[in-house]
Coordinates of C-alpha atoms in Angstrom, one line a residue:
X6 CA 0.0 0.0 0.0
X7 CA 1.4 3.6 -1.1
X8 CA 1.7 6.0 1.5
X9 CA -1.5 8.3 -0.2
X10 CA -3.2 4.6 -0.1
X11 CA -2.5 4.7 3.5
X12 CA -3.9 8.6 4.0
X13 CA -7.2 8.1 2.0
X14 CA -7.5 4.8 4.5
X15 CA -6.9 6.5 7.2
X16 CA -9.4 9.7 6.1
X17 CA -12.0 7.3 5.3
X18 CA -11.7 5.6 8.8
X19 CA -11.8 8.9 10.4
X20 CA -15.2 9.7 9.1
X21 CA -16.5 6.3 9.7
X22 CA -15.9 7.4 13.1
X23 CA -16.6 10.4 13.3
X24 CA -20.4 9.6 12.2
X25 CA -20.8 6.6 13.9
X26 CA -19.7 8.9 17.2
X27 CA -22.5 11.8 15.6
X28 CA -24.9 9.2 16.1
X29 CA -27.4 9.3 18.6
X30 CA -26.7 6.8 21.2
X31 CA -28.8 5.3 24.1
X32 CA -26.7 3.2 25.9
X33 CA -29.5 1.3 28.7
X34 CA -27.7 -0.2 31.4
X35 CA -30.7 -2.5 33.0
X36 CA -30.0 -5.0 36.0
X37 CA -31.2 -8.2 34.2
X38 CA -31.4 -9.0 30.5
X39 CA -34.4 -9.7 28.2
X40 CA -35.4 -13.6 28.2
X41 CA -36.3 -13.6 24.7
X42 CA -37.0 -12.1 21.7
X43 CA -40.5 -13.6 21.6
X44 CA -42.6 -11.3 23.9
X45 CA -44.8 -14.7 24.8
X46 CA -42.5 -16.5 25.7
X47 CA -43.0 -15.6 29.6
X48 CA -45.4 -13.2 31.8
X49 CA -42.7 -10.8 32.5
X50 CA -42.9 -7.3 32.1
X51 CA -39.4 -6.0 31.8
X52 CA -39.3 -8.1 28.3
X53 CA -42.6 -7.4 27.3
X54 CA -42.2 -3.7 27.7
X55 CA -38.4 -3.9 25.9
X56 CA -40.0 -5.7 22.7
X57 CA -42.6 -3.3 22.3
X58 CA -39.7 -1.3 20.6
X59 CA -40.2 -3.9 18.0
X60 CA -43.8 -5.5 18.2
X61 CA -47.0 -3.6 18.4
X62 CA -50.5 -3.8 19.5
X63 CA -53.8 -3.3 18.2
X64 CA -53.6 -0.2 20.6
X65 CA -51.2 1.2 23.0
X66 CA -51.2 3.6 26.1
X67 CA -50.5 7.2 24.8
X68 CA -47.7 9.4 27.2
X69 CA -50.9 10.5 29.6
X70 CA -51.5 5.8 30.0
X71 CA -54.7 6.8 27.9
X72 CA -55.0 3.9 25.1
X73 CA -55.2 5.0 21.8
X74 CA -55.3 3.7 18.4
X75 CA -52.2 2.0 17.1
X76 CA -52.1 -1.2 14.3
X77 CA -56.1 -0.5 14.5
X78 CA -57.6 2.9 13.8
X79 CA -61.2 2.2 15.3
X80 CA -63.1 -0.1 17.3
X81 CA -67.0 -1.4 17.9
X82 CA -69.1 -3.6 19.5
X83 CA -71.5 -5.6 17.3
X84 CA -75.1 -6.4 18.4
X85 CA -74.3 -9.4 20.0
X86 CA -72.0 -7.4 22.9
X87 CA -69.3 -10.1 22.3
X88 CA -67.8 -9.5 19.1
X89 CA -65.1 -6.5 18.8
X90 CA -64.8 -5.3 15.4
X91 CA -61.3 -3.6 14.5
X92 CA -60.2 -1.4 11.3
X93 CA -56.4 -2.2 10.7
X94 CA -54.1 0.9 9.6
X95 CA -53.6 0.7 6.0
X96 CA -50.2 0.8 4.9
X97 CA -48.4 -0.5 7.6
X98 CA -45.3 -3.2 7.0
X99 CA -42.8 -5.1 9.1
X100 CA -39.7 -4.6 9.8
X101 CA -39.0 -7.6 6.4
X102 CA -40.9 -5.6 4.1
X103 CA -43.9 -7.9 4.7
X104 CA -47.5 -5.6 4.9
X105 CA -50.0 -5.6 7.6
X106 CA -53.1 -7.6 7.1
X107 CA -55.8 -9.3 9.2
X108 CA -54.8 -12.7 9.1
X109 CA -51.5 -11.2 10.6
X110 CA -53.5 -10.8 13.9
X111 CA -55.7 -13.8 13.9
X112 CA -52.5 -15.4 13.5
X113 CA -50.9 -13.7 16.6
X114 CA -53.7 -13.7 18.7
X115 CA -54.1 -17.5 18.2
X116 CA -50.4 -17.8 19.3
X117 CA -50.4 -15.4 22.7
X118 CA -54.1 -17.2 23.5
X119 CA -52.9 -21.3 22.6
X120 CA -53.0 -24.0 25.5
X121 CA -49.1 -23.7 25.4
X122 CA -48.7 -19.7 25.8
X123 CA -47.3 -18.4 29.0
X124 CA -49.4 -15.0 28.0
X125 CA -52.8 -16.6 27.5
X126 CA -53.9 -15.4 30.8
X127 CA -53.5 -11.7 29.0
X128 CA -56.4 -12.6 27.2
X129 CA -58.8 -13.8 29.9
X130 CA -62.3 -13.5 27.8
X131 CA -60.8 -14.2 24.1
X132 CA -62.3 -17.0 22.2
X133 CA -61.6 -16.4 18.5
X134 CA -61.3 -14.3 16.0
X135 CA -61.9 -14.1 12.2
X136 CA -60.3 -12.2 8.9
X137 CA -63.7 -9.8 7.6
X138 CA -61.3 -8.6 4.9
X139 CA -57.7 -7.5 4.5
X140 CA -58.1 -4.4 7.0
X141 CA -60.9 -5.5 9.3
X142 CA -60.8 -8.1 12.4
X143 CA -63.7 -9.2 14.1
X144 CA -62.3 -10.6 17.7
X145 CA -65.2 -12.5 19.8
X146 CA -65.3 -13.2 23.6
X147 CA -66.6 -15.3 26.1
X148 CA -69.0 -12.4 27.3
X149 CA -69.3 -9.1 28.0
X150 CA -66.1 -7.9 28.9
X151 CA -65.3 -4.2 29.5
X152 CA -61.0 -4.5 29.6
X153 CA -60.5 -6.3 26.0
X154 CA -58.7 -2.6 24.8
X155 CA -56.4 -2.7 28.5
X156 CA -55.6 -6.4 27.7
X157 CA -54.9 -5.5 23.6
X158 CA -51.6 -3.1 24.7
X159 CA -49.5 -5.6 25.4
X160 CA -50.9 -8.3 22.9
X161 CA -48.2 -7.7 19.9
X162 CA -48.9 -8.5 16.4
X163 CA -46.9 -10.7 14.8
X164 CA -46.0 -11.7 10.6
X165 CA -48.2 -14.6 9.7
X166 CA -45.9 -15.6 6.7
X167 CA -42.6 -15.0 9.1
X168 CA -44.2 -17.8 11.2
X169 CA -45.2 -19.8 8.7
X170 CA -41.4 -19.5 7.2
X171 CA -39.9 -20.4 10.3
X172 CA -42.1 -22.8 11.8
X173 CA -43.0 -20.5 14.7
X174 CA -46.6 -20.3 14.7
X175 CA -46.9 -21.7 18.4
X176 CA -45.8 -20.0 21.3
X177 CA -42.2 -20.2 23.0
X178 CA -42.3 -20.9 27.3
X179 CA -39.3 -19.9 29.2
X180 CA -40.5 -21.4 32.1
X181 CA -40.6 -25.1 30.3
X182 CA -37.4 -24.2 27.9
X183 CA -39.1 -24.2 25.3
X184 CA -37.2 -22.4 22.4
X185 CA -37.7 -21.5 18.7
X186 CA -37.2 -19.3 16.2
X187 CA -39.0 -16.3 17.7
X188 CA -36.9 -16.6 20.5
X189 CA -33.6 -15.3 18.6
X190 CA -35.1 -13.4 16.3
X191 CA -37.9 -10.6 15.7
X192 CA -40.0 -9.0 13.0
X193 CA -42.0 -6.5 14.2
X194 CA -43.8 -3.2 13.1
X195 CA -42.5 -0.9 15.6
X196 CA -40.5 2.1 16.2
X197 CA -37.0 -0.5 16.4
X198 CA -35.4 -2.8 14.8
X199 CA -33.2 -5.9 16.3
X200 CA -30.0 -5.2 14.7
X201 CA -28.3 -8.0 17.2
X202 CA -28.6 -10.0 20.3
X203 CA -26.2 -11.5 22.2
X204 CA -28.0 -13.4 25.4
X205 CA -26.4 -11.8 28.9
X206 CA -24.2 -9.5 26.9
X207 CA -25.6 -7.0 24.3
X208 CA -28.6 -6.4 22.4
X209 CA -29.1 -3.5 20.0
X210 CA -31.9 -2.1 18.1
X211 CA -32.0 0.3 15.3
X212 CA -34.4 3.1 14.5
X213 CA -37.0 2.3 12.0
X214 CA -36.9 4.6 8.9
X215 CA -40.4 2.8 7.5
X216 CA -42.3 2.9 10.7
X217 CA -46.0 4.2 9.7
X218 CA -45.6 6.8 12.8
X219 CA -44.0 10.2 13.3
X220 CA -41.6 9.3 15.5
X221 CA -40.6 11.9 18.4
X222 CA -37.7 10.3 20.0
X223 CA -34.7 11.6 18.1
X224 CA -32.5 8.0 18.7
X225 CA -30.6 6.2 16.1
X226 CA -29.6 3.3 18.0
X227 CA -30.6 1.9 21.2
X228 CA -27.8 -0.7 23.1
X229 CA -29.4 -2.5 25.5
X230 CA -26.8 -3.8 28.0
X231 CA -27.8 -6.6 31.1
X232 CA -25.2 -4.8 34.2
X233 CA -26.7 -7.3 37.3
X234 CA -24.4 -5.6 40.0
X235 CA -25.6 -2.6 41.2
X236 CA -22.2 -1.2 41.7
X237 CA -21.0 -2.1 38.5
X238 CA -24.0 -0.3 37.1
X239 CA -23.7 3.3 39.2
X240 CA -19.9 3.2 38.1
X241 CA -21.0 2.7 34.3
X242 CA -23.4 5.7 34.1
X243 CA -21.1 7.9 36.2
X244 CA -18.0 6.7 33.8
X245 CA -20.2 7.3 31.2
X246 CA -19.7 4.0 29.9
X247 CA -24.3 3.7 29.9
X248 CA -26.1 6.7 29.9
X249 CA -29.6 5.9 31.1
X250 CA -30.6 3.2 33.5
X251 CA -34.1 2.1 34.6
X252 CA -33.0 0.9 37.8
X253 CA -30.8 3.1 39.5
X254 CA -30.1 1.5 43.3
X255 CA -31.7 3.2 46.5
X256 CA -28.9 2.8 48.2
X257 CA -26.5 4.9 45.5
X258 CA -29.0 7.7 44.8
X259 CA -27.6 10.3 46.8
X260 CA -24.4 9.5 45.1
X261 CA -25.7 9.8 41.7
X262 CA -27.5 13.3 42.8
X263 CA -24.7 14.4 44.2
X264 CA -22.6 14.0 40.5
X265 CA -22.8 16.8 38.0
X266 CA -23.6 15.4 34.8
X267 CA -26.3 12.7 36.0
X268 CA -30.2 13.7 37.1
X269 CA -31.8 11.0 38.6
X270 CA -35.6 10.7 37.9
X271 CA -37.7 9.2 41.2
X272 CA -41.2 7.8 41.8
X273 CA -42.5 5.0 43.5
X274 CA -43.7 2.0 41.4
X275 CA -47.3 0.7 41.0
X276 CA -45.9 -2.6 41.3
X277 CA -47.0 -4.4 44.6
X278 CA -44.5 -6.6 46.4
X279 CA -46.2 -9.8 48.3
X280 CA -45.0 -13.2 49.7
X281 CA -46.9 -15.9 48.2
X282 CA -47.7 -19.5 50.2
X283 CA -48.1 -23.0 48.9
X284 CA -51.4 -24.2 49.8
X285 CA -50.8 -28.1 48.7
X286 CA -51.1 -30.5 51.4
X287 CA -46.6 -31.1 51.4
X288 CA -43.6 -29.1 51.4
X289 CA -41.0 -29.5 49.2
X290 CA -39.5 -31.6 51.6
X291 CA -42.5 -34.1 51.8
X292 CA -43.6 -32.4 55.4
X293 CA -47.2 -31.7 56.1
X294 CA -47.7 -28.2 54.8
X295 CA -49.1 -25.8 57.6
X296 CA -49.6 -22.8 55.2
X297 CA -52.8 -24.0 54.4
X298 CA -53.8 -23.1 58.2
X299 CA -54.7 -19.1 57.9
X300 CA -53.1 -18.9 61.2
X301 CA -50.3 -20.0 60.1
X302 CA -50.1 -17.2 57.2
X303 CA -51.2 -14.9 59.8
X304 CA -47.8 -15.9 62.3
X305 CA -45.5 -15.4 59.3
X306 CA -47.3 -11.9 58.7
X307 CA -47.5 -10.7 61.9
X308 CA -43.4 -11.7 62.5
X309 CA -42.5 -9.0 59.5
X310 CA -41.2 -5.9 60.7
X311 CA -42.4 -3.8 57.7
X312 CA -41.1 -0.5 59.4
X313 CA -38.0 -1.9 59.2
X314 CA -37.6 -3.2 55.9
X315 CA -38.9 0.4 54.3
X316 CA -36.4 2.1 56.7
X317 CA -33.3 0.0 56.4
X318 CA -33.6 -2.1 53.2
X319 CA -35.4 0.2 51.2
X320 CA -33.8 3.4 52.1
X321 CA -37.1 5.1 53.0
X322 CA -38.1 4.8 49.4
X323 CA -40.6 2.2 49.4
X324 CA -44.3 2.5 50.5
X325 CA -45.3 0.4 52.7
X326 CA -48.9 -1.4 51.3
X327 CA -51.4 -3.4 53.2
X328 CA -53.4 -4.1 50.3
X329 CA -52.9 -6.1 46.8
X330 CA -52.4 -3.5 44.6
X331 CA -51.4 0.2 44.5
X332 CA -53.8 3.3 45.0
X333 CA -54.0 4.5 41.4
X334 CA -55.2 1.2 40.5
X335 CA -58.9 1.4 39.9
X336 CA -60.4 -1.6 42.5
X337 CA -58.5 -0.4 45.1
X338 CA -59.9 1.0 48.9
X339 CA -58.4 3.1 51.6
X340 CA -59.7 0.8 54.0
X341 CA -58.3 -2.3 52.5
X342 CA -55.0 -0.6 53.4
X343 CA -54.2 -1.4 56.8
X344 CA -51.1 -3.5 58.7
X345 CA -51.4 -6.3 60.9
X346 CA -48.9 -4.5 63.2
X347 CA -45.1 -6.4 64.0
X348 CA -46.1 -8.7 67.1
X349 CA -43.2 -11.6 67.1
X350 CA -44.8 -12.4 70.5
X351 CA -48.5 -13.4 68.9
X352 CA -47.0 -14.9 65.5
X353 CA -45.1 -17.5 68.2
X354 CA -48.6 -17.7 69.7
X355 CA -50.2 -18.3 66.5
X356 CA -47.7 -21.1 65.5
X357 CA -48.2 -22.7 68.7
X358 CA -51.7 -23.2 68.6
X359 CA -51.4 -24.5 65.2
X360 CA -49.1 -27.4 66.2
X361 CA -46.8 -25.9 63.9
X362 CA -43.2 -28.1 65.3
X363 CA -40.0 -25.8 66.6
X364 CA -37.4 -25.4 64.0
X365 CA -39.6 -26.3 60.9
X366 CA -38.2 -26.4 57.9
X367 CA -39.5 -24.5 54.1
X368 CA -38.0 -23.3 51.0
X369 CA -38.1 -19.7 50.5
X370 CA -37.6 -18.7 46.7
X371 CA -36.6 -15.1 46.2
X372 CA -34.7 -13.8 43.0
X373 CA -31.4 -12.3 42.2
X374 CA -32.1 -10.4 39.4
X375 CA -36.3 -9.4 40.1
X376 CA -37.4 -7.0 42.3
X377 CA -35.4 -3.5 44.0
X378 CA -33.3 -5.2 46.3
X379 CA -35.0 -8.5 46.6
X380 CA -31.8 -10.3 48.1
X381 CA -31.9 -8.0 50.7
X382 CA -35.6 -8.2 52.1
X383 CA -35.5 -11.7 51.5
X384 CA -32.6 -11.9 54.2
X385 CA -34.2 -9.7 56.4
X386 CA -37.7 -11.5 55.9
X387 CA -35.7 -14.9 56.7
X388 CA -34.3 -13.5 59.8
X389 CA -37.7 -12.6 61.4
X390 CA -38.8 -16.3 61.0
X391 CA -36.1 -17.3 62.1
X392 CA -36.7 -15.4 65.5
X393 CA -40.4 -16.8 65.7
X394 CA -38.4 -20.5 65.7
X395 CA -38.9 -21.3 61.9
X396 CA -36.2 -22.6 59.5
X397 CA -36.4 -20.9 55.7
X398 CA -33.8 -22.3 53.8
X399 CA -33.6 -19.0 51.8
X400 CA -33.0 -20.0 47.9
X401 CA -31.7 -17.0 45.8
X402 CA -31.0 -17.2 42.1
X403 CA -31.4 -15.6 39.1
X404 CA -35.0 -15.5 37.3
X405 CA -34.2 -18.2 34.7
X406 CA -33.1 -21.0 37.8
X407 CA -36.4 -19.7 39.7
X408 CA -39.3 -19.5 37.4
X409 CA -39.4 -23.3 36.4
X410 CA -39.4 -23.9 40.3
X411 CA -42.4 -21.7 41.1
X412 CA -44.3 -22.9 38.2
X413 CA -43.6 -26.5 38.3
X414 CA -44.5 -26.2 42.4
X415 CA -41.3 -27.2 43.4
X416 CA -40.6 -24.5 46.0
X417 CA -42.6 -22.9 49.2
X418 CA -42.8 -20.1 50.0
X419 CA -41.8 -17.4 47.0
X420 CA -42.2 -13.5 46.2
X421 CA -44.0 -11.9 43.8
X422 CA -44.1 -8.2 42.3
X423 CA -47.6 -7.1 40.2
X424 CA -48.0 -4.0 38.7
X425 CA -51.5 -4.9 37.0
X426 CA -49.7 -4.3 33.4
X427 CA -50.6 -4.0 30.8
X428 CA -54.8 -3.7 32.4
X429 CA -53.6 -1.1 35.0
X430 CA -56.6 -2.4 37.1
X431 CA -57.4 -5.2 39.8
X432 CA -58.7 -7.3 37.5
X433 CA -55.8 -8.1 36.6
X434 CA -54.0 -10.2 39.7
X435 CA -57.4 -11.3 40.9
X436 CA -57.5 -12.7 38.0
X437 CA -54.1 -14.0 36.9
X438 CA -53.0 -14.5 40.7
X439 CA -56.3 -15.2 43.1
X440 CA -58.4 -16.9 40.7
X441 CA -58.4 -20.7 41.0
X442 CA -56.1 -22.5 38.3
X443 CA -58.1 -23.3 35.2
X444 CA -58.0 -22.3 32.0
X445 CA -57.1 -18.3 31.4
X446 CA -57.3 -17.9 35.1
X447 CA -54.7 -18.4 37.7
X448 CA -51.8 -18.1 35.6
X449 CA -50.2 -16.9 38.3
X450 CA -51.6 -18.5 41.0
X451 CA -48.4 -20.8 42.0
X452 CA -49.6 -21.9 45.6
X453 CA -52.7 -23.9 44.0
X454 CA -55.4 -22.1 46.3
X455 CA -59.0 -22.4 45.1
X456 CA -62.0 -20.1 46.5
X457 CA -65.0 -20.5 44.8
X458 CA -66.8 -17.8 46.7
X459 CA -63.7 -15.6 45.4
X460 CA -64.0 -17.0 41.8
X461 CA -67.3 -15.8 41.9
X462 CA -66.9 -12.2 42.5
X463 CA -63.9 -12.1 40.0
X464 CA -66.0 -13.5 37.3
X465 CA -68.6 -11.7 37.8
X466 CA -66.4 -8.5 38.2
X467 CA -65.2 -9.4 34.3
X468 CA -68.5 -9.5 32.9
X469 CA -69.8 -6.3 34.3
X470 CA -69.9 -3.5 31.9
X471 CA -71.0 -1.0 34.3
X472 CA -67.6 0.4 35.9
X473 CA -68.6 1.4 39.2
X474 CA -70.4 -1.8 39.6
X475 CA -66.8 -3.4 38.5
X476 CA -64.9 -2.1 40.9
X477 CA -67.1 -2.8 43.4
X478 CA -67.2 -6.4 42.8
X479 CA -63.4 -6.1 42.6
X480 CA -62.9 -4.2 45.9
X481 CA -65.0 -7.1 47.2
X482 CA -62.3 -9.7 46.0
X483 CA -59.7 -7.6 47.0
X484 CA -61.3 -8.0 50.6
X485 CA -61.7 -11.3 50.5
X486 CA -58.0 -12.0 49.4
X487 CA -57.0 -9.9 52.6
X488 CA -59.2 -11.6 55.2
X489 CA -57.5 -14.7 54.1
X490 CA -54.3 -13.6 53.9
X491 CA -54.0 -15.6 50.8
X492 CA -50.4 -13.4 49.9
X493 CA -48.8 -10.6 52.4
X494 CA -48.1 -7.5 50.3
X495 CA -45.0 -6.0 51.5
X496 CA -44.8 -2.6 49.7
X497 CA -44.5 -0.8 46.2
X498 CA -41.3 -0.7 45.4
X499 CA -39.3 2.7 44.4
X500 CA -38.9 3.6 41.5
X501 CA -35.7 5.5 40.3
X502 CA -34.2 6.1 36.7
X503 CA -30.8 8.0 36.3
X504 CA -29.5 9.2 32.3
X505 CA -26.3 11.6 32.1
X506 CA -26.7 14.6 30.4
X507 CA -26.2 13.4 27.3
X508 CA -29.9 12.2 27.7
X509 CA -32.2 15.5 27.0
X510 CA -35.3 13.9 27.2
X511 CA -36.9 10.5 29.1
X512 CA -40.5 10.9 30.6
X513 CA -40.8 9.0 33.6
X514 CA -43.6 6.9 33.6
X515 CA -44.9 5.3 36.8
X516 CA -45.9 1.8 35.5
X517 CA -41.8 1.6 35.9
X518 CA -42.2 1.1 31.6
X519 CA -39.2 2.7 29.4
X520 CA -41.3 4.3 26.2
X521 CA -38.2 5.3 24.4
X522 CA -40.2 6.6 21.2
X523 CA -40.4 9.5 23.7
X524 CA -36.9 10.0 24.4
X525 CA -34.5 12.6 22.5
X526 CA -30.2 12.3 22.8
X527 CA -28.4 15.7 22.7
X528 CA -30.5 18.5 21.9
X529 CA -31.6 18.2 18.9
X530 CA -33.4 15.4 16.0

């Protein structure tokens, strides 16, 4: 090579450079990776809410959480009150070039709704659906229904002919490792592309020059980066190294204030935390299983110093909660939300007259990578019933160990965060959590208790059209789920974000969900 060879090499390099450096750049440092690129593959909302940078629904929740039109333009119910009739958005293609049609979303919501889906509990009242003509879905339920739009924002359309193509017309289940195409690859419609994935490391997504909206976000590339240790993660967005992340510790936020070129964005999450019991007749171990006894639950609640754990383990950041969900969500009642009070003396009491022997022993499944400092309530949780003369063998690991466990019922006692997305309403974990295990219901509902009075009012609360009616049949559950102490809800958890200030713009939003179609880099599109 000549030496003016080596100068127009060297030129050209220099601008390769210098616009990939002009690009804008959001580098998301999150505290656990994405389990798949197939949004069905699992009930989790951290990977649900990521791939909705790449999938769509029929509608979505606007920057106000108002739903409004997205792959459909318009909506109606037909005579019968059980068909939903949709107009699809003309024009619209994936990310391959394919175009939107009908028999895309018949084809997708036969997937998410199919015996083997993890999601099917998403769409509660869906029976089928049916192509009217390229642009026009008619979707038919099980009744009168009044959440079938909450339900749709999270229900993302898929390519028919990509499924076809890659044999992936049926549903993937982390939980059961089951795997496919779909799980390592994505075609969406959305405002990102997958450019590439690596599992654990790096996965990046690429702004959609086709997408049919007007985007306001300003980002070219998005680099999604799994940083599990909290430390780690604070010393890459100070470094520079990330610029935003969606889970900035409690314990480092005064740190993070305190630096010059980081704001940290705070709220506290709708997302309730709760202990969950096993209400089959063994433990783990093959012991009787004296969870079953209310009085029992009542011990372990009552030996929870809840003070304590908002103090010291959540910084004062958390809010304490007595009831199942948070009060924006519609369902809930002031007067649901009261504490059994810390009373180690009457939760020995309790176990005593319950026979419950000295020193028993119970598996206690938290998770490394879930909720804000999980490891460290879990501890502290241990330690109380410990003190009350139980024995939790306390089992942390990360969410892909722990999830076949709690679905399979091969643990105790476990934890359990709901937020009621995508429904934002208590519908949703009386339904997916409280409701007895059968069919869309109980999807959730990993300690195998059945109440039929309780199944009662949630059914009838999802057939009732007229909303104060609703909630009042779900305030009633909600009731019913405390006087049995059926979970203990421990709090809502904080909520803080952090970006540098290379980050101009990122609304908070306080179901805890990135939208980063609304975020701008620099100053400027």
């Amino acid at each position: 090579m000549t030496f003016r060879q080596i100068l127009l090499a060297s030129a050209a390099l220099a601008t390769l450079a210098g616009a990939a450096q002009a690009e804008n750049v959001l580098k998301w440092g999150a505290n656990r990776d994405i389990g798949s690129l197939d949004p069905y593959s699992y009930g989790d909302s951290f990977t649900i809410n990521v791939l909705n940078h790449v999938y769509e629904g029929l509608v979505r929740y606007n920057a106000d959480l108002k739903i409004e039109p997205a792959l459909a333009t318009s909506w109606e119910i037909l005579d019968d009150k059980v068909t939903w009739r949709f107009k699809l958005r003309e024009g619209v293609t994936f990310h391959n070039g394919n175009p939107f049609t009908a028999e895309d979303v018949v084809a997708s919501l036969q997937r998410v709704s199919h015996e083997t889906s993890p999601l099917k509990g998403n769409l509660p009242a869906y029976v089928s659906s049916k192509v009217v003509d390229d642009l026009t879905v008619d979707i038919t339920l099980n009744g009168t229904y009044p959440l079938l739009l909450n339900d749709l924002t999270n229900i993302h359309i898929f390519d028919k002919e990509w499924m076809v193509e890659h044999d992936s017309l049926l549903p993937t289940d982390i939980g059961s490792g089951t795997e496919g195409y779909a799980t390592y690859n994505a075609n969406g419609t959305g405002p990102f592309k997958v450019e590439s994935r690596q599992p654990d490391a790096k996965t990046v997504f690429v702004a959609n020059a086709d997408w049919w909206d007007e985007p306001q976000h300003n980002l070219d590339r998005i680099e999604l980066t799994p940083v599990t240790s909290a430390a780690t993660r604070v010393a890459a967005l100070l470094s520079g190294e990330i610029n935003f992340t969606n889970d900035a510790p409690v314990q480092d936020l005064p740190r993070l204030a305190a630096a010059p070129d980081v704001d940290v964005l705070e709220g506290v999450d709708l997302r309730t935390v709760m202990i969950g019991f096993p209400f089959r007749d063994t433990l783990v171990s093959g012991e009787p299983n004296p969870f079953k006894e209310k009085s029992v639950r009542e011990a372990l609640y009552k030996a929870i110093d809840l003070d304590l754990i908002q103090s010291r383990v959540m910084r004062g950041k958390s809010r304490t909660a007595g009831a199942t969900v948070a009060p924006p969500i519609p369902g809930y009642s002031e007067e649901l939300d009261t504490l059994p009070g810390y009373d180690p003396d009457a939760a020995k009491a309790l176990l005593a007259e319950a026979g419950v022997p000295e020193g028993l022993q119970f598996e206690f499944n938290c998770l490394a990578d879930g909720l804000v400092n999980e490891e460290q309530f879990c501890q502290a949780i241990a330690s109380m019933w410990s003190r009350i003369g139980l024995a939790p063998k306390l089992d942390v690991a990360p969410r892909a160990v722990q999830t076949p466990k709690r679905t399979n019922g091969q643990t105790d006692i476990y934890t359990l965060g709901w937020a009621t997305l995508p429904m934002l309403d208590a519908y949703s974990p009386l339904l997916q959590i409280f409701h007895s295990k059968e069919g869309n219901s109980g999807v959730f509902n990993w300690g195998g208790w059945s109440y039929p009075e309780l199944d009662a009012l949630i059914d009838a609360a999802g057939s009732e059209l007229d909303t104060d009616t609703r909630l009042s049949l779900e305030t009633e559950a909600l009731q019913f789920v405390k006087d049995e102490m059926i979970m203990i809800p421990l709090h809502q958890q904080p909520m803080a974000w952090a970006v540098t200030d290379e980050v101009s713009e990122m609304p908070l939003f306080p179901d805890n969900k990135p939208r980063l179609w609304f975020a701008q880099v620099g100053q400027g599109s």
